[in-house]
Amino acid sequence: MIDSNLETWVKSAPLLRQALTHSSYANEGVRKEAHNERLEFLGDSVLQLVVTEWLFEHNPSWSEGQLSQGRAAIVCEPTLAEAAMRLDLGLRLRLGRGEERSGGRQKHSLLADAMEAVIGAVYLDGGLDVARDFVLNALGFALRGVEGREAGRDHKTALNEWLRRRGEEPVYEVVGSYGPDHAKTFEVEVSVAGVALARASGKSKKEAEQLSAKAALKQLSDNEPSVPSR
């Protein structure tokens, strides 16, 4: 069980404050204040390294593709947002008035970004070993869920096979993107015969496609008669 007291992990109060400061808050202030986008950029790289290293060491039989898919199942907006909620990051975010009014404390995109920013702050404050401990503890639930179960499962391939048996082909379309250039989030919709099946968001187009395929598979398996036919 991870110590949810962030001050245990980040001793520097200014650094932790920056990690929890959204750009909307910094831009509304009378005096210029640092926000968390740079820390988010750093934290994303640390997160990728730690998760990749863990998967590599714990799954010696996995191929490169399986390792990539396992990492994508962990380093994604839903998982990071859940980790942030387990740490109550939403309650500690410093948001601008607009974000506050629009429910920013519950937005998965803001929570996931804040989680990466905190990881970046932990790394700067305590180094890689401390950051590794933080990531493995904070995302332990996701690592355990991936290992030996869904890791290596290519949802796009599974969806393609499912539909081809029924004479259909999926179409993936990027329907939106948001966030800074260095950390964009993409929203992808998968459809069949012009009928939308599911949408999902991810840190890359490939990840969003995988997650939308996963959601589509669940919908189709739950309600097979709804599959459109030509």
Tab-separated table of C-alpha atoms in Angstrom, residues 10-207:
chain	number	residue	atom	x	y	z
A	10	VAL	CA	8.604	15.049	-2.483
A	11	LYS	CA	10.421	16.891	0.282
A	12	SER	CA	10.642	20.160	-1.674
A	13	ALA	CA	7.440	22.109	-1.036
A	14	PRO	CA	7.901	24.434	-4.065
A	15	LEU	CA	8.478	21.446	-6.358
A	16	LEU	CA	5.377	19.637	-5.107
A	17	ARG	CA	3.342	22.823	-5.408
A	18	GLN	CA	4.442	23.172	-9.033
A	19	ALA	CA	3.505	19.547	-9.770
A	20	LEU	CA	-0.016	20.224	-8.519
A	21	THR	CA	-0.442	23.559	-10.329
A	22	HIS	CA	-2.431	23.427	-13.567
A	23	SER	CA	-1.635	25.977	-16.258
A	24	SER	CA	-5.112	27.509	-15.844
A	25	TYR	CA	-4.219	28.473	-12.255
A	26	ALA	CA	-0.779	29.815	-13.160
A	27	ASN	CA	-2.195	31.939	-15.981
A	28	GLU	CA	-4.872	33.522	-13.784
A	29	GLY	CA	-2.496	34.616	-11.024
A	30	VAL	CA	-1.413	38.190	-10.476
A	31	ARG	CA	2.220	37.097	-10.480
A	32	LYS	CA	3.643	34.552	-12.869
A	33	GLU	CA	3.825	31.089	-11.315
A	34	ALA	CA	5.302	27.832	-12.580
A	35	HIS	CA	2.789	25.180	-13.659
A	36	ASN	CA	3.200	21.447	-14.091
A	37	GLU	CA	3.540	20.908	-17.858
A	38	ARG	CA	7.346	20.609	-17.851
A	39	LEU	CA	7.215	18.221	-14.897
A	40	GLU	CA	4.558	16.232	-16.738
A	41	PHE	CA	6.904	15.910	-19.724
A	42	LEU	CA	9.719	14.673	-17.490
A	43	GLY	CA	7.456	12.375	-15.502
A	44	ASP	CA	6.154	10.706	-18.644
A	45	SER	CA	9.703	9.684	-19.598
A	46	VAL	CA	10.472	8.394	-16.095
A	47	LEU	CA	7.194	6.470	-16.060
A	48	GLN	CA	7.884	4.881	-19.446
A	49	LEU	CA	11.347	3.784	-18.296
A	50	VAL	CA	10.216	2.306	-14.975
A	51	VAL	CA	7.258	0.418	-16.447
A	52	THR	CA	9.311	-0.863	-19.391
A	53	GLU	CA	12.069	-2.033	-17.058
A	54	TRP	CA	9.577	-3.811	-14.780
A	55	LEU	CA	7.795	-5.583	-17.640
A	56	PHE	CA	11.122	-6.592	-19.202
A	57	GLU	CA	12.406	-8.107	-15.960
A	58	HIS	CA	9.181	-9.839	-14.929
A	59	ASN	CA	8.201	-11.275	-18.317
A	60	PRO	CA	11.312	-12.816	-19.929
A	61	SER	CA	9.267	-14.756	-22.482
A	62	TRP	CA	7.403	-11.751	-23.881
A	63	SER	CA	8.190	-10.474	-27.363
A	64	GLU	CA	8.853	-6.811	-28.148
A	65	GLY	CA	5.252	-6.462	-29.303
A	66	GLN	CA	3.896	-7.956	-26.094
A	67	LEU	CA	6.068	-5.655	-24.006
A	68	SER	CA	4.815	-2.638	-25.972
A	69	GLN	CA	1.201	-3.706	-25.533
A	70	GLY	CA	1.697	-4.368	-21.836
A	71	ARG	CA	3.216	-0.930	-21.373
A	72	ALA	CA	0.391	0.716	-23.329
A	73	ALA	CA	-2.130	-0.929	-21.005
A	74	ILE	CA	-0.430	0.724	-18.022
A	75	VAL	CA	0.848	4.058	-19.351
A	76	CYS	CA	-2.538	5.349	-20.451
A	77	GLU	CA	-4.990	7.978	-19.291
A	78	PRO	CA	-7.505	5.686	-17.517
A	79	THR	CA	-4.812	3.917	-15.476
A	80	LEU	CA	-2.968	7.120	-14.555
A	81	ALA	CA	-6.234	8.822	-13.620
A	82	GLU	CA	-7.147	5.905	-11.348
A	83	ALA	CA	-3.722	6.070	-9.700
A	84	ALA	CA	-4.206	9.813	-9.188
A	85	MET	CA	-7.609	9.249	-7.594
A	86	ARG	CA	-6.142	6.653	-5.233
A	87	LEU	CA	-3.720	9.371	-4.102
A	88	ASP	CA	-6.497	12.003	-3.897
A	89	LEU	CA	-4.590	14.230	-6.317
A	90	GLY	CA	-7.836	15.802	-7.486
A	91	LEU	CA	-8.375	17.339	-4.066
A	92	ARG	CA	-4.936	18.956	-4.124
A	93	LEU	CA	-4.845	20.328	-7.666
A	94	ARG	CA	-4.506	24.088	-8.032
A	95	LEU	CA	-6.942	24.965	-10.804
A	96	GLY	CA	-8.082	28.143	-12.471
A	97	ARG	CA	-11.656	29.294	-11.927
A	98	GLY	CA	-12.807	28.007	-15.311
A	99	GLU	CA	-11.396	24.526	-14.772
A	100	GLU	CA	-12.819	24.483	-11.259
A	101	ARG	CA	-16.305	25.301	-12.519
A	102	SER	CA	-16.119	22.703	-15.300
A	103	GLY	CA	-15.290	19.866	-12.906
A	104	GLY	CA	-11.551	19.805	-13.531
A	105	ARG	CA	-10.847	17.902	-10.320
A	106	GLN	CA	-12.649	14.893	-11.768
A	107	LYS	CA	-11.323	15.126	-15.338
A	108	HIS	CA	-9.304	12.047	-16.208
A	109	SER	CA	-7.040	14.030	-18.530
A	110	LEU	CA	-6.075	16.520	-15.792
A	111	LEU	CA	-5.633	13.763	-13.222
A	112	ALA	CA	-3.423	11.703	-15.539
A	113	ASP	CA	-1.302	14.753	-16.369
A	114	ALA	CA	-0.952	15.606	-12.678
A	115	MET	CA	0.115	12.038	-11.931
A	116	GLU	CA	2.930	12.322	-14.475
A	117	ALA	CA	3.922	15.713	-13.063
A	118	VAL	CA	4.148	14.263	-9.549
A	119	ILE	CA	6.319	11.432	-10.881
A	120	GLY	CA	8.584	14.067	-12.426
A	121	ALA	CA	8.758	15.909	-9.105
A	122	VAL	CA	9.567	12.703	-7.200
A	123	TYR	CA	12.387	12.019	-9.673
A	124	LEU	CA	13.884	15.512	-9.355
A	125	ASP	CA	13.588	15.474	-5.575
A	126	GLY	CA	14.790	11.962	-4.786
A	127	GLY	CA	16.339	10.466	-7.905
A	128	LEU	CA	15.504	7.442	-10.023
A	129	ASP	CA	15.423	4.853	-7.226
A	130	VAL	CA	12.835	6.810	-5.253
A	131	ALA	CA	10.845	7.514	-8.425
A	132	ARG	CA	10.902	3.803	-9.256
A	133	ASP	CA	9.540	2.939	-5.807
A	134	PHE	CA	6.815	5.548	-6.178
A	135	VAL	CA	5.723	4.370	-9.639
A	136	LEU	CA	5.739	0.667	-8.750
A	137	ASN	CA	3.704	1.330	-5.612
A	138	ALA	CA	1.284	3.810	-7.163
A	139	LEU	CA	0.689	1.649	-10.253
A	140	GLY	CA	1.013	-1.729	-8.572
A	141	PHE	CA	-2.673	-2.471	-9.179
A	142	ALA	CA	-2.192	-1.987	-12.927
A	143	LEU	CA	1.048	-3.960	-13.109
A	144	ARG	CA	-0.575	-6.901	-11.348
A	145	GLY	CA	-3.568	-6.655	-13.661
A	146	VAL	CA	-1.467	-6.740	-16.808
A	147	GLU	CA	0.900	-9.525	-15.835
A	148	GLY	CA	-0.257	-12.885	-17.122
A	149	ARG	CA	-3.694	-11.647	-18.127
A	150	GLU	CA	-4.272	-8.940	-20.703
A	151	ALA	CA	-0.664	-8.060	-21.459
A	152	GLY	CA	0.285	-8.841	-24.997
A	153	ARG	CA	-3.352	-8.899	-26.105
A	154	ASP	CA	-3.667	-6.949	-29.323
A	155	HIS	CA	-7.222	-5.645	-29.200
A	156	LYS	CA	-7.126	-4.321	-32.775
A	157	THR	CA	-6.168	-7.730	-34.128
A	158	ALA	CA	-8.849	-9.399	-32.014
A	159	LEU	CA	-11.485	-6.948	-33.271
A	160	ASN	CA	-10.368	-7.375	-36.891
A	161	GLU	CA	-10.652	-11.145	-36.601
A	162	TRP	CA	-14.042	-10.932	-34.910
A	163	LEU	CA	-15.440	-8.667	-37.637
A	164	ARG	CA	-13.853	-10.425	-40.598
A	165	ARG	CA	-15.645	-13.615	-39.646
A	166	ARG	CA	-18.812	-11.588	-40.186
A	167	GLY	CA	-17.678	-9.919	-43.401
A	168	GLU	CA	-16.932	-6.537	-41.834
A	169	GLU	CA	-13.884	-4.274	-41.422
A	170	PRO	CA	-13.327	-1.686	-38.681
A	171	VAL	CA	-12.479	1.927	-39.500
A	172	TYR	CA	-10.487	4.035	-37.034
A	173	GLU	CA	-10.713	7.833	-37.091
A	174	VAL	CA	-9.061	10.459	-34.906
A	175	VAL	CA	-11.996	12.627	-33.838
A	176	GLY	CA	-10.118	14.955	-31.518
A	177	SER	CA	-6.847	15.856	-29.856
A	178	TYR	CA	-6.006	18.129	-26.967
A	179	GLY	CA	-3.181	19.073	-24.670
A	180	PRO	CA	0.267	20.607	-25.264
A	181	ASP	CA	2.330	19.461	-28.248
A	182	HIS	CA	4.719	17.448	-26.077
A	183	ALA	CA	1.897	15.544	-24.350
A	184	LYS	CA	-1.107	15.394	-26.651
A	185	THR	CA	-4.072	13.149	-25.931
A	186	PHE	CA	-5.858	11.664	-28.930
A	187	GLU	CA	-9.479	10.531	-29.137
A	188	VAL	CA	-10.232	7.794	-31.654
A	189	GLU	CA	-13.573	6.428	-32.824
A	190	VAL	CA	-13.908	2.950	-34.305
A	191	SER	CA	-16.837	2.285	-36.606
A	192	VAL	CA	-18.207	-0.501	-38.779
A	193	ALA	CA	-20.194	0.135	-41.958
A	194	GLY	CA	-20.557	3.779	-40.949
A	195	VAL	CA	-21.901	2.974	-37.480
A	196	ALA	CA	-19.813	4.126	-34.506
A	197	LEU	CA	-19.001	1.357	-32.046
A	198	ALA	CA	-16.784	3.003	-29.442
A	199	ARG	CA	-14.477	5.899	-28.617
A	200	ALA	CA	-11.390	6.027	-26.425
A	201	SER	CA	-8.551	8.402	-25.577
A	202	GLY	CA	-4.838	7.709	-25.321
A	203	LYS	CA	-1.426	9.348	-25.202
A	204	SER	CA	-0.829	8.289	-28.810
A	205	LYS	CA	-3.034	7.453	-31.791
A	206	LYS	CA	-1.936	3.828	-31.541
A	207	GLU	CA	-2.888	3.608	-27.874
